[in-house]
Coordinates of C-alpha atoms and ligand atoms in Angstrom, one line a residue:
X193 CA 14.5 -33.2 -109.3
X194 CA 15.6 -34.9 -112.4
X195 CA 14.8 -38.7 -112.9
X196 CA 19.0 -38.9 -113.2
X197 CA 19.3 -37.6 -109.9
X198 CA 19.6 -40.5 -107.5
X199 CA 20.6 -40.2 -103.3
X200 CA 21.7 -43.4 -101.5
X201 CA 19.7 -43.7 -98.2
X202 CA 21.9 -44.2 -95.2
X203 CA 21.8 -48.0 -95.9
X204 CA 23.0 -47.8 -99.2
X205 CA 20.4 -50.2 -100.0
X206 CA 17.9 -47.7 -101.8
X207 CA 18.3 -45.5 -104.4
X208 CA 15.5 -42.5 -105.0
X209 CA 15.1 -40.7 -107.8
X210 CA 12.7 -38.1 -109.0
X211 CA 9.3 -36.4 -107.4
X212 CA 5.8 -37.8 -107.6
X213 CA 4.1 -41.3 -106.9
X214 CA 6.7 -43.8 -106.1
X215 CA 7.6 -46.7 -108.6
X216 CA 9.0 -49.5 -106.4
X217 CA 11.3 -52.1 -107.5
X218 CA 11.9 -55.7 -105.1
X219 CA 14.6 -57.4 -107.4
X220 CA 17.0 -59.7 -105.7
X221 CA 19.6 -59.1 -107.5
X222 CA 21.4 -55.9 -106.6
X223 CA 22.9 -55.8 -110.5
X224 CA 19.8 -56.5 -111.6
X225 CA 18.3 -53.7 -109.6
X226 CA 20.6 -51.0 -110.4
X227 CA 20.2 -51.7 -113.9
X228 CA 16.8 -51.2 -113.5
X229 CA 16.7 -48.7 -111.1
X230 CA 18.7 -46.9 -113.3
X231 CA 16.8 -47.4 -116.8
X232 CA 13.4 -46.8 -114.9
X233 CA 14.7 -43.3 -113.6
X234 CA 15.7 -42.4 -117.2
X235 CA 12.4 -43.0 -118.4
X236 CA 9.9 -42.3 -115.8
X237 CA 11.9 -40.0 -113.3
X238 CA 10.6 -36.8 -114.1
X239 CA 6.9 -38.0 -113.2
X240 CA 7.5 -40.9 -110.5
X241 CA 10.1 -41.2 -107.3
X242 CA 12.0 -44.3 -108.4
X243 CA 13.2 -46.3 -105.6
X244 CA 14.2 -49.9 -104.8
X245 CA 15.1 -52.7 -102.5
X246 CA 16.7 -56.3 -102.5
X247 CA 14.8 -57.9 -99.8
X248 CA 11.2 -57.9 -99.1
X249 CA 11.7 -56.7 -95.3
X250 CA 13.3 -53.6 -96.3
X251 CA 10.5 -53.2 -99.4
X252 CA 7.9 -53.3 -96.9
X253 CA 9.4 -50.9 -94.2
X254 CA 10.1 -48.4 -97.1
X255 CA 5.9 -48.9 -98.1
X256 CA 5.2 -48.5 -94.3
X257 CA 7.2 -45.6 -94.1
X258 CA 5.5 -44.2 -97.6
X259 CA 1.9 -45.0 -96.4
X260 CA 2.5 -43.3 -92.7
X261 CA 4.1 -40.0 -94.7
X262 CA 0.6 -40.2 -97.1
X263 CA 3.0 -40.9 -100.0
X264 CA 1.4 -42.3 -103.2
X265 CA 2.6 -45.6 -104.6
X266 CA 1.5 -46.0 -108.1
X267 CA 3.6 -49.1 -108.8
X268 CA 5.5 -52.2 -107.3
X269 CA 7.5 -54.1 -109.6
X270 CA 8.6 -57.1 -107.7
X271 CA 10.7 -60.7 -108.6
X272 CA 9.3 -62.3 -105.4
X273 CA 5.7 -63.9 -104.9
X274 CA 6.4 -66.7 -102.2
X275 CA 6.1 -64.9 -98.7
X276 CA 3.2 -62.6 -97.8
X277 CA 5.1 -59.4 -99.1
X278 CA 2.4 -58.6 -102.2
X279 CA -0.8 -59.1 -99.4
X280 CA 1.0 -56.9 -97.1
X281 CA 2.3 -54.3 -99.6
X282 CA -1.3 -54.0 -101.0
X283 CA -2.9 -53.6 -97.8
X284 CA -0.5 -50.5 -97.6
X285 CA -1.0 -49.2 -100.9
X286 CA -4.3 -50.9 -102.5
X287 CA -4.4 -48.9 -105.6
X288 CA -0.6 -49.7 -106.5
X289 CA -0.2 -52.0 -109.3
X290 CA 1.5 -55.2 -108.8
X291 CA 3.6 -56.0 -111.3
X292 CA 5.7 -59.3 -111.7
X293 CA 9.2 -59.6 -112.6
X294 CA 9.0 -63.1 -114.0
X295 CA 11.8 -65.2 -116.1
X296 CA 10.7 -66.7 -119.6
X297 CA 9.2 -70.2 -118.7
X298 CA 6.1 -70.9 -120.2
X299 CA 5.4 -73.5 -117.9
X300 CA 1.8 -74.2 -116.4
X301 CA 3.1 -74.3 -113.4
X302 CA 5.1 -71.2 -113.3
X303 CA 3.7 -68.9 -110.2
X304 CA 2.7 -66.3 -112.6
X305 CA -0.3 -68.1 -114.0
X306 CA -2.2 -68.7 -110.5
X307 CA -0.9 -65.1 -109.5
X308 CA -2.6 -64.0 -112.3
X309 CA -5.6 -65.7 -112.4
X310 CA -6.5 -64.8 -108.4
X311 CA -5.8 -61.3 -109.2
X312 CA -2.5 -61.4 -106.8
X313 CA -0.6 -59.4 -109.3
X314 CA -2.3 -57.2 -112.3
X315 CA 0.2 -57.6 -114.7
X316 CA 3.8 -59.4 -115.3
X317 CA 7.2 -58.3 -117.2
X318 CA 9.2 -61.2 -118.6
X319 CA 13.0 -60.5 -118.5
X320 CA 15.3 -60.4 -120.1
X321 CA 13.7 -58.1 -122.8
X322 CA 15.3 -57.3 -125.9
X323 CA 15.7 -53.6 -125.2
X324 CA 14.8 -50.5 -122.9
X325 CA 11.9 -49.7 -125.0
X326 CA 10.2 -52.9 -124.4
X327 CA 10.2 -52.3 -121.2
X328 CA 9.4 -48.7 -121.0
X329 CA 5.7 -49.5 -123.6
X330 CA 4.9 -52.0 -120.8
X331 CA 5.8 -49.8 -117.8
X332 CA 3.5 -47.0 -119.5
X333 CA 1.0 -48.9 -120.0
X334 CA 0.5 -49.8 -116.4
X335 CA 1.1 -46.8 -115.1
X336 CA -1.5 -45.4 -117.6
X337 CA -3.9 -47.9 -115.8
X338 CA -2.9 -46.8 -112.6
X339 CA -3.7 -42.7 -114.1
X340 CA -7.1 -43.5 -115.1
X341 CA -8.4 -45.1 -111.7
X342 CA -6.9 -42.1 -110.1
X343 CA -9.4 -38.9 -108.8
X344 CA -9.5 -37.2 -112.5
X345 CA -7.9 -33.7 -112.4
X346 CA -10.5 -32.2 -114.8
X347 CA -14.3 -33.2 -114.0
X348 CA -16.4 -33.1 -117.3
X349 CA -19.6 -33.8 -115.3
X350 CA -20.2 -33.6 -111.5
X351 CA -23.2 -35.9 -110.2
X352 CA -24.6 -34.9 -107.0
X353 CA -26.9 -37.6 -105.6
X354 CA -27.9 -38.9 -102.2
X355 CA -25.7 -41.8 -100.8
X356 CA -26.5 -45.2 -101.7
X357 CA -29.1 -44.2 -104.3
X358 CA -29.2 -46.6 -107.6
X359 CA -29.5 -44.1 -110.0
X360 CA -26.2 -42.7 -109.1
X361 CA -24.8 -45.8 -109.9
X362 CA -26.6 -46.1 -113.3
X363 CA -25.2 -42.5 -114.4
X364 CA -21.6 -43.3 -113.1
X365 CA -22.0 -46.7 -115.6
X366 CA -22.8 -44.4 -118.3
X367 CA -20.1 -42.0 -117.5
X368 CA -17.3 -44.5 -117.2
X369 CA -18.4 -46.4 -120.2
X370 CA -17.8 -43.0 -122.1
X371 CA -14.1 -42.7 -120.4
X372 CA -16.0 -39.6 -119.3
X373 CA -13.8 -37.7 -116.1
X374 CA -16.5 -37.6 -113.4
X375 CA -17.0 -36.9 -109.8
X376 CA -19.5 -38.0 -107.5
X377 CA -20.3 -35.9 -104.7
X378 CA -22.9 -36.9 -101.8
X379 CA -26.1 -34.2 -101.6
X380 CA -25.2 -33.7 -98.1
X381 CA -21.4 -33.4 -98.2
X382 CA -20.1 -29.8 -98.0
X383 CA -19.2 -29.9 -102.0
X384 CA -22.4 -31.5 -102.8
X385 CA -24.4 -28.6 -101.2
X386 CA -22.0 -26.0 -102.5
X387 CA -22.3 -27.5 -106.4
X388 CA -26.5 -27.4 -105.9
X389 CA -26.3 -24.2 -104.4
X390 CA -24.3 -23.0 -107.3
X391 CA -26.8 -24.2 -109.8
X392 CA -29.8 -22.6 -107.9
X393 CA -31.3 -26.0 -107.0
X394 CA -31.5 -27.7 -103.5
X395 CA -31.9 -31.6 -102.6
X396 CA -35.1 -31.8 -103.3
X397 CA -34.8 -33.6 -106.8
X398 CA -31.9 -35.8 -107.0
X399 CA -29.5 -36.6 -108.6
X400 CA -28.2 -33.8 -110.5
X401 CA -25.7 -33.7 -113.3
X402 CA -23.8 -30.4 -113.9
X403 CA -21.5 -30.3 -117.2
X404 CA -18.1 -28.2 -116.9
X405 CA -19.9 -25.7 -119.1
X406 CA -22.7 -25.1 -116.3
X407 CA -25.4 -27.0 -118.1
X408 CA -28.0 -28.7 -115.6
X409 CA -29.5 -32.1 -115.7
X410 CA -32.4 -32.8 -112.8
X411 CA -32.7 -36.8 -112.7
X412 CA -31.9 -37.2 -116.4
X413 CA -33.3 -40.1 -118.3
X414 CA -30.5 -42.3 -120.3
X415 CA -31.5 -40.1 -123.7
X416 CA -30.7 -37.0 -121.9
X417 CA -27.5 -38.0 -120.2
X418 CA -26.5 -39.3 -123.6
X419 CA -27.0 -36.3 -125.1
X420 CA -25.3 -34.3 -122.5
X421 CA -22.2 -36.7 -123.4
X422 CA -22.9 -35.6 -126.9
X423 CA -23.4 -38.9 -128.6
X424 CA -26.1 -39.4 -131.1
X425 CA -29.4 -40.6 -129.8
X426 CA -31.4 -39.8 -132.9
X427 CA -31.5 -41.9 -135.9
X428 CA -31.8 -39.8 -138.9
X429 CA -31.3 -42.6 -141.6
X430 CA -34.7 -44.5 -142.4
X431 CA -33.0 -46.8 -144.6
X432 CA -29.7 -48.7 -144.8
X433 CA -28.2 -52.6 -145.9
X434 CA -27.8 -53.7 -143.0
X435 CA -29.5 -52.8 -139.6
X436 CA -27.5 -53.8 -136.3
X437 CA -29.8 -54.0 -133.1
X438 CA -27.3 -54.4 -129.9
X439 CA -24.2 -52.7 -129.4
X440 CA -22.8 -55.2 -127.7
X441 CA -19.4 -57.4 -128.7
X442 CA -21.4 -59.3 -131.6
X443 CA -22.9 -56.3 -132.7
X444 CA -20.2 -54.1 -132.6
X445 CA -17.8 -56.0 -134.7
X446 CA -20.8 -56.5 -137.0
X447 CA -21.0 -52.9 -137.6
X448 CA -17.1 -52.8 -138.0
X449 CA -16.9 -55.3 -140.5
X450 CA -20.1 -54.0 -142.3
X451 CA -19.1 -50.7 -142.6
X452 CA -16.1 -51.3 -143.5
X453 CA -17.5 -53.4 -146.5
X454 CA -19.4 -50.8 -147.6
X455 CA -22.7 -51.7 -146.5
X456 CA -24.7 -48.6 -145.6
X457 CA -24.8 -49.8 -141.7
X458 CA -27.0 -48.3 -138.7
X459 CA -26.1 -49.9 -135.7
X460 CA -29.0 -49.3 -132.6
X461 CA -28.1 -49.6 -128.9
X462 CA -30.9 -49.9 -126.0
X463 CA -28.4 -48.1 -123.8
X464 CA -24.7 -47.2 -124.6
X465 CA -22.4 -49.2 -126.2
X466 CA -20.2 -52.3 -125.0
X467 CA -23.2 -54.9 -123.8
X468 CA -22.4 -57.5 -120.9
X469 CA -18.8 -57.0 -121.8
X470 CA -18.7 -53.4 -121.6
X471 CA -19.7 -54.2 -117.4
X472 CA -16.3 -56.5 -117.0
X473 CA -14.3 -55.0 -115.3
X474 CA -11.4 -57.3 -116.7
X475 CA -11.3 -59.5 -119.8
X476 CA -8.8 -62.6 -119.3
X477 CA -9.6 -64.2 -122.1
X478 CA -9.8 -62.0 -125.3
X479 CA -6.8 -63.1 -127.4
X480 CA -3.8 -60.2 -127.5
X481 CA -4.4 -59.0 -124.0
X482 CA -2.3 -61.4 -122.0
X483 CA -3.4 -59.1 -118.6
X484 CA -6.6 -58.9 -119.8
X485 CA -8.4 -55.7 -120.3
X486 CA -11.1 -53.6 -119.1
X487 CA -14.3 -54.5 -120.8
X488 CA -15.5 -50.5 -121.1
X489 CA -12.2 -50.2 -122.9
X490 CA -12.5 -52.9 -124.9
X491 CA -15.9 -52.0 -125.9
X492 CA -15.1 -48.5 -126.4
X493 CA -12.5 -48.9 -128.6
X494 CA -14.6 -51.3 -131.0
X495 CA -17.2 -48.7 -131.1
X496 CA -15.0 -45.6 -132.0
X497 CA -13.3 -48.3 -135.1
X498 CA -16.8 -49.0 -135.8
X499 CA -17.9 -45.3 -136.2
X500 CA -14.2 -44.1 -138.1
X501 CA -15.7 -47.3 -140.7
X502 CA -18.5 -45.2 -140.9
X503 CA -21.1 -46.4 -139.2
X504 CA -24.2 -45.0 -137.8
X505 CA -24.9 -45.5 -134.2
X506 CA -27.6 -44.6 -131.9
X507 CA -28.0 -44.9 -128.1
X508 CA -30.0 -44.9 -126.0
X509 CA -32.6 -46.1 -128.7
X510 CA -34.6 -49.3 -128.3
X511 CA -35.4 -52.0 -130.8
X512 CA -39.5 -52.9 -130.3
X513 CA -40.5 -54.8 -132.9
X514 CA -39.4 -56.3 -136.5
X515 CA -41.2 -56.8 -139.3
X516 CA -41.0 -58.1 -143.3
X517 CA -42.3 -55.3 -145.9
X518 CA -41.9 -57.0 -148.9
X519 CA -38.0 -57.4 -149.6
X520 CA -37.1 -55.0 -146.6
X521 CA -37.0 -55.9 -143.1
X522 CA -38.3 -53.1 -140.6
X523 CA -36.9 -52.2 -137.3
X524 CA -39.3 -50.1 -135.3
X525 CA -37.8 -48.6 -132.4
X526 CA -39.7 -47.8 -129.1
X527 CA -39.6 -43.5 -130.1
X528 CA -41.9 -44.2 -133.0
X529 CA -39.9 -43.9 -135.7
X530 CA -38.6 -47.1 -138.1
X531 CA -35.3 -48.5 -140.0
X532 CA -36.1 -50.0 -143.0
X533 CA -32.8 -52.4 -143.9
X534 CA -32.4 -54.9 -147.0
X535 CA -31.0 -57.1 -144.0
X536 CA -31.0 -57.4 -139.9
X537 CA -28.4 -58.5 -137.1
X538 CA -30.0 -59.4 -134.2
X539 CA -27.4 -59.0 -131.5
X540 CA -29.5 -58.6 -128.0
X541 CA -27.4 -60.8 -125.9
X542 CA -28.4 -62.0 -122.9
X543 CA -28.9 -60.7 -119.2
X544 CA -27.2 -62.9 -116.6
X545 CA -28.6 -62.7 -113.4
X546 CA -26.5 -61.0 -111.1
X547 CA -26.3 -62.0 -107.2
X548 CA -26.2 -57.9 -107.1
X549 CA -24.2 -58.2 -103.7
X550 CA -22.1 -55.3 -103.2
X551 CA -18.9 -57.0 -102.4
X552 CA -19.1 -59.9 -104.6
X553 CA -19.7 -57.5 -107.3
X554 CA -16.6 -55.3 -106.2
X555 CA -14.5 -58.6 -106.4
X556 CA -15.6 -59.5 -110.3
X557 CA -12.5 -60.8 -112.0
X558 CA -10.6 -60.7 -109.2
X559 CA -11.9 -64.1 -107.6
X560 CA -15.7 -63.8 -108.6
X561 CA -16.7 -64.7 -111.6
X562 CA -20.1 -65.0 -114.2
X563 CA -20.6 -67.4 -116.2
X564 CA -17.9 -67.9 -118.8
X565 CA -14.8 -68.2 -116.6
X566 CA -14.4 -71.6 -116.8
X567 CA -10.9 -71.2 -118.5
X568 CA -9.6 -69.9 -115.4
X569 CA -9.8 -73.4 -113.9
X570 CA -6.2 -74.6 -114.1
X571 CA -5.0 -71.4 -112.1
X572 CA -7.6 -72.9 -109.5
X573 CA -4.8 -75.6 -108.3
X574 CA -4.9 -76.8 -104.6
X575 CA -7.5 -73.9 -104.3
X576 CA -10.6 -74.5 -102.5
X577 CA -13.3 -72.8 -105.2
X578 CA -17.2 -72.6 -104.7
X579 CA -19.8 -72.6 -107.8
X580 CA -23.1 -70.9 -107.2
X581 CA -26.1 -72.9 -109.3
X582 CA -28.0 -76.2 -109.6
X583 CA -27.8 -76.2 -113.3
X584 CA -26.2 -78.3 -116.2
X585 CA -23.5 -74.9 -116.5
X586 CA -22.7 -75.1 -112.6
X587 CA -22.8 -79.2 -112.8
X588 CA -20.4 -78.9 -116.2
X589 CA -17.7 -76.3 -114.2
X590 CA -17.6 -77.9 -110.9
X591 CA -16.3 -81.0 -112.8
X592 CA -13.8 -79.1 -114.7
X593 CA -12.7 -77.2 -111.8
X594 CA -12.6 -80.3 -109.8
X595 CA -9.8 -81.6 -111.8
X596 CA -7.3 -78.6 -110.4
X597 CA -8.8 -77.4 -107.7
X598 CA -8.6 -78.9 -103.7
X599 CA -12.2 -78.8 -103.7
X600 CA -14.7 -77.5 -105.4
X601 CA -18.1 -76.5 -103.3
X602 CA -21.6 -76.4 -105.2
X603 CA -24.1 -74.1 -103.6
X604 CA -27.6 -75.1 -104.4
X605 CA -30.6 -72.6 -103.2
X606 CA -32.9 -76.0 -103.0
X607 CA -32.9 -79.3 -101.6
X608 CA -31.9 -80.8 -104.7
X609 CA -30.0 -80.5 -108.0
X610 CA -31.7 -83.6 -109.6
X611 CA -34.8 -81.5 -111.3
X612 CA -32.5 -79.2 -112.5
X613 CA -29.4 -81.1 -113.4
X614 CA -28.9 -83.7 -115.9
X615 CA -28.1 -87.4 -114.4
X616 CA -25.3 -87.8 -116.1
X617 CA -23.9 -84.6 -114.1
X618 CA -25.2 -85.4 -110.6
X619 CA -23.7 -89.3 -111.0
X620 CA -20.6 -87.5 -112.1
X621 CA -20.8 -85.2 -109.1
X622 CA -21.3 -87.7 -106.6
X623 CA -18.6 -90.2 -107.8
X624 CA -15.8 -87.3 -107.6
X625 CA -14.3 -86.7 -104.0
X626 CA -13.5 -83.5 -104.2
X627 CA -16.9 -82.2 -105.2
X628 CA -19.4 -81.2 -102.6
X629 CA -22.6 -80.0 -102.6
X630 CA -24.0 -77.5 -99.9
X631 CA -28.0 -77.4 -100.1
X632 CA -30.6 -75.1 -98.9
X633 CA -27.2 -72.4 -99.0
X634 CA -27.1 -68.8 -100.2
X635 CA -24.0 -66.7 -100.2
X636 CA -24.7 -63.5 -98.4
X637 CA -21.4 -61.7 -98.7
X638 CA -18.0 -61.9 -99.3
X639 CA -14.5 -60.2 -98.3
X640 CA -11.2 -59.4 -99.4
X641 CA -9.0 -56.7 -100.1
X642 CA -7.6 -57.1 -104.1
X643 CA -9.0 -60.3 -104.5
X644 CA -11.6 -62.8 -102.7
X645 CA -10.5 -64.1 -99.8
X646 CA -13.6 -65.5 -98.0
X647 CA -17.6 -65.9 -98.6
X648 CA -20.4 -65.6 -96.1
X649 CA -22.8 -68.4 -96.5
X650 CA -26.2 -68.6 -95.0
X651 CA -28.4 -72.3 -94.5
X652 CA -31.8 -71.0 -95.1
X653 CA -33.2 -73.9 -93.0
X654 CA -30.9 -73.6 -89.7
X655 CA -30.4 -70.3 -89.8
X656 CA -26.6 -70.6 -89.6
X657 CA -24.3 -68.1 -91.2
X658 CA -20.5 -68.7 -91.3
X659 CA -17.9 -66.9 -93.3
X660 CA -15.7 -69.6 -95.1
X661 CA -11.9 -69.1 -96.7
X662 CA -12.5 -69.0 -100.8
X663 CA -10.3 -68.4 -103.3
X664 CA -12.9 -68.3 -106.2
X665 CA -17.0 -68.3 -106.6
X666 CA -18.3 -69.0 -109.8
X667 CA -21.5 -67.7 -110.5
X668 CA -23.8 -69.7 -113.1
X669 CA -27.5 -68.9 -112.1
X670 CA -28.4 -68.4 -115.7
X671 CA -29.4 -66.0 -117.8
X672 CA -32.4 -64.7 -120.0
X673 CA -31.9 -63.6 -124.0
X674 CA -33.6 -60.0 -124.8
X675 CA -35.7 -61.6 -127.8
X676 CA -39.0 -60.4 -126.1
X677 CA -39.4 -58.1 -129.1
X678 CA -38.9 -60.3 -132.0
X679 CA -42.6 -61.6 -134.1
X680 CA -43.6 -65.1 -133.8
X681 CA -42.1 -65.5 -137.0
X682 CA -38.4 -65.6 -135.5
X683 CA -38.3 -69.1 -134.5
X684 CA -36.9 -69.6 -130.8
X685 CA -36.4 -72.6 -128.4
X686 CA -37.9 -73.0 -124.8
X687 CA -35.6 -70.6 -123.5
X688 CA -36.3 -67.7 -126.0
X689 CA -32.7 -68.2 -127.7
X690 CA -32.8 -67.5 -131.5
X691 CA -32.8 -70.7 -133.8
X692 CA -30.0 -70.2 -136.6
X693 CA -29.1 -72.4 -139.6
X694 CA -30.6 -75.7 -141.1
X695 CA -32.5 -75.8 -137.2
X696 CA -34.9 -73.5 -138.4
X697 CA -36.1 -76.2 -141.4
X698 CA -36.6 -78.3 -138.1
X699 CA -38.9 -76.0 -136.5
X700 CA -42.2 -77.4 -137.6
X701 CA -44.0 -73.9 -137.7
X702 CA -41.6 -72.3 -140.2
X703 CA -42.6 -72.2 -143.8
X704 CA -39.0 -71.7 -145.4
X705 CA -39.8 -70.9 -149.2
X706 CA -36.5 -70.2 -150.5
X707 CA -34.2 -71.6 -153.6
X708 CA -31.6 -72.1 -150.5
X709 CA -31.1 -73.3 -147.2
X710 CA -31.0 -70.8 -144.5
X711 CA -27.7 -69.7 -143.9
X712 CA -25.5 -70.7 -140.5
X713 CA -26.7 -67.4 -138.7
X714 CA -29.6 -67.0 -139.9
X715 CA -33.0 -66.8 -138.5
X716 CA -36.5 -68.3 -139.9
X717 CA -37.3 -64.9 -141.7
X718 CA -34.9 -64.7 -144.3
X719 CA -32.8 -61.7 -144.1
X720 CA -32.3 -61.4 -140.7
X721 CA -29.3 -63.0 -138.7
X722 CA -28.7 -63.2 -135.3
X723 CA -25.0 -63.3 -133.6
X724 CA -23.9 -63.4 -130.2
X725 CA -25.1 -65.0 -126.4
X726 CA -28.5 -64.1 -128.1
X727 CA -28.2 -66.9 -130.7
X728 CA -29.5 -70.8 -129.4
X729 CA -26.0 -72.8 -128.8
X730 CA -23.9 -69.7 -128.6
X731 CA -20.4 -70.2 -126.8
X732 CA -21.1 -67.1 -124.2
X733 CA -17.1 -65.3 -124.8
X734 CA -16.7 -61.7 -126.1
X735 CA -14.3 -63.6 -128.7
X736 CA -17.2 -66.1 -129.9
X737 CA -19.6 -63.1 -130.1
X738 CA -17.2 -60.7 -132.0
X739 CA -16.4 -63.7 -134.3
X740 CA -20.0 -64.2 -134.9
X741 CA -20.0 -60.0 -135.5
X742 CA -17.6 -60.9 -138.2
X743 CA -19.0 -64.1 -139.8
X744 CA -22.6 -62.9 -139.9
X745 CA -21.5 -59.8 -142.5
X746 CA -19.9 -62.5 -144.6
X747 CA -23.9 -64.0 -144.7
X748 CA -25.6 -60.8 -145.1
X749 CA -23.3 -60.2 -148.2
X750 CA -24.4 -63.4 -149.5
X751 CA -28.0 -62.8 -148.6
X752 CA -28.1 -60.1 -150.3
X753 CA -26.5 -61.2 -153.4
X754 CA -28.4 -64.8 -153.8
X755 CA -31.6 -62.4 -153.1
X756 CA -30.8 -59.9 -155.9
X757 CA -30.2 -63.2 -158.2
X758 CA -33.5 -64.5 -157.4
X759 CA -35.9 -61.1 -157.9
X760 CA -34.0 -60.9 -161.2
X761 CA -35.2 -64.8 -161.9
X762 CA -39.1 -63.9 -160.5
X763 CA -38.8 -61.2 -163.0
X764 CA -37.5 -62.7 -165.9
Ligands
LIG713 C1 -19.9 -59.6 -115.6 C2 -19.6 -60.3 -116.9 C3 -18.1 -60.8 -117.2 C4 -17.8 -61.3 -118.1 N1 -16.6 -61.6 -118.2 C5 -16.3 -62.5 -119.5 C6 -14.9 -62.8 -119.5 O1 -14.3 -62.3 -118.5 N2 -14.7 -63.4 -121.0 C7 -15.4 -63.5 -122.1 O2 -15.4 -64.0 -122.9 N3 -16.4 -63.6 -121.5 C8 -17.1 -62.6 -120.5 N4 -18.7 -62.4 -120.4 C9 -19.7 -62.4 -121.3 C10 -19.6 -62.1 -122.7 O3 -19.7 -60.6 -122.1 C11 -20.7 -62.0 -123.4 O4 -20.5 -63.4 -124.2 C12 -21.0 -60.8 -124.6 O5 -20.6 -59.2 -124.0 C13 -21.7 -61.5 -125.8 O6 -21.9 -60.3 -126.7 P1 -23.3 -60.2 -127.4 O7 -23.0 -59.0 -128.2 O8 -23.5 -61.1 -127.9 O9 -24.6 -59.6 -126.1 P2 -24.3 -58.7 -124.9 O10 -22.8 -58.3 -124.7 O11 -25.4 -58.9 -124.0 O12 -24.7 -57.1 -126.0 C14 -26.2 -56.9 -126.3 C15 -26.6 -55.5 -126.5 O13 -27.7 -55.5 -127.1 C16 -28.4 -54.4 -126.1 N5 -29.6 -54.3 -126.4 C17 -30.7 -55.9 -125.9 N6 -32.2 -56.1 -126.3 C18 -31.9 -54.7 -127.2 C19 -33.1 -53.8 -127.7 N7 -34.5 -54.3 -128.0 N8 -33.0 -53.1 -128.5 C20 -31.5 -52.1 -128.9 N9 -30.4 -53.0 -128.3 C21 -30.8 -54.1 -127.2 C22 -27.9 -54.7 -124.8 O14 -28.3 -53.1 -124.2 C23 -26.8 -54.9 -125.3 O15 -25.4 -53.6 -124.9 C24 -19.2 -61.9 -119.1 C25 -20.4 -61.4 -119.0 C26 -20.2 -60.4 -117.9 C27 -21.8 -60.5 -117.6

């Protein structure tokens, strides 16, 4: 059926056009609904069933009928947030993208602001729009995002694994980071057994990865898997202008700028590209993406950009040591090879400690935030929120959130925060009436369909376990920089973060014998720089890591220029 064909229902309220998954519009204004339906049918009617209602009750009835008939709903475009319509609609069709049709407003109190932050809607469309193409572009993007989350039509890889095997999760992470269409089959399922049999294997050694062309890898290592995907895991360049270690946002951005500015660039990554950002289901505060962007997608695009600019990217290669050899800086890799470089950028980031509770992790970005999400605080207006942690960052976050939230509860494992938190913060918390501390308390579970609704707390002293309603959970239990592989000559603070810039000169053990001071992001070994989270006092955001990555290459140029001048002077 073509998109232009429409059949009014007996009620005369609903028009349906097209075939395929449903795109449902709820617009209280009949004329506006009609105009929307005819625009959307024109563009999407051949692939989707476009339909609409003017009341939430009628829309819910329609959605219930669709759920009962097993019809797939791809997208809900709604001008109504107030009732529990969206929550109910989401229960019926959890994979449907929820788009809020909102009038241009730009007030911080706009319902769109809170709904986005709390994960009650996925996207918004501001009306009026200049022309239909503007609407189509936005809707195409949202529908593409829905498509990406559906079972792939073609599976490039099939993974057969035992239920609950953590190695299967790692394989899935790698596949997702490279946007590989794949399927995961439990080894005791009919399909799993059939796949193993076809590959001539049994379930004694799992997981098994089967490529579309029949190539089979049994319990593959990361390099095996990277090779099967087709990415480079060998470094065949032993010399370069700049070696960048770590392919998170800082390292990838540095690679884009270095390669695009004509430097021979090698980027070395221990695993696959993306770093912490690649694990984030939704980065909401990266400029230019008002609805947020999947961390993996943002990083994959940046990786492709670095490659197309000419960077030589090597995955599954861990930097194991760094040394100075005359004018060169040498990075030694775990496989025994080395890369000689005129300059090195350390962009190895940190490892945030995670709660590791599956249902909590599943709600990341939808009410659960690690570390860097205080930017969400305004959206916490009048909500009950929780912060896990007892350090200064947790204390600061609690006070910041208290400006907007109804209550903020700090969940602390120990008996007191006095040892781990600065006293000024403890005093400030004590004098803020809507901040509470629960000692000896741990989060042990969470609940919520698409957004966090409650958390389960265990009181370690009394053994009491209770579910409490929660709109947001901020986890701030610290992180550790990846700097163990660096030589002592690279000065670090007590937590292991790399010290850069003028602060290097304040370190008693540092000998700095150069005609210039250390450059802003330069470490205590001249010609070696640090960018992103690994650096002392870094901001710990994707955008700031990217900013460091761009800045550091400008400094690498400056180092190379002054170094050449120094050499010329010393030879004269
Ligand atoms: C779950 C989660 C959600 C987040 N959400 C947001 C958000 O919404 N907004 C925001 O602004 N920030 C967010 N952050 C923080 C943000 O992701 C980080 O600040 C950012 O990724 C730091 O970038 P980086 O490049 O400095 O380090 P990382 O992202 O940590 O990347 C470092 C890379 O170096 C590699 N590496 C480490 N050691 C070696 C070695 N020896 N050899 C080779 N490679 C090595 C690692 O494998 C890694 O790929 C989030 C973080 C997490 C964990």
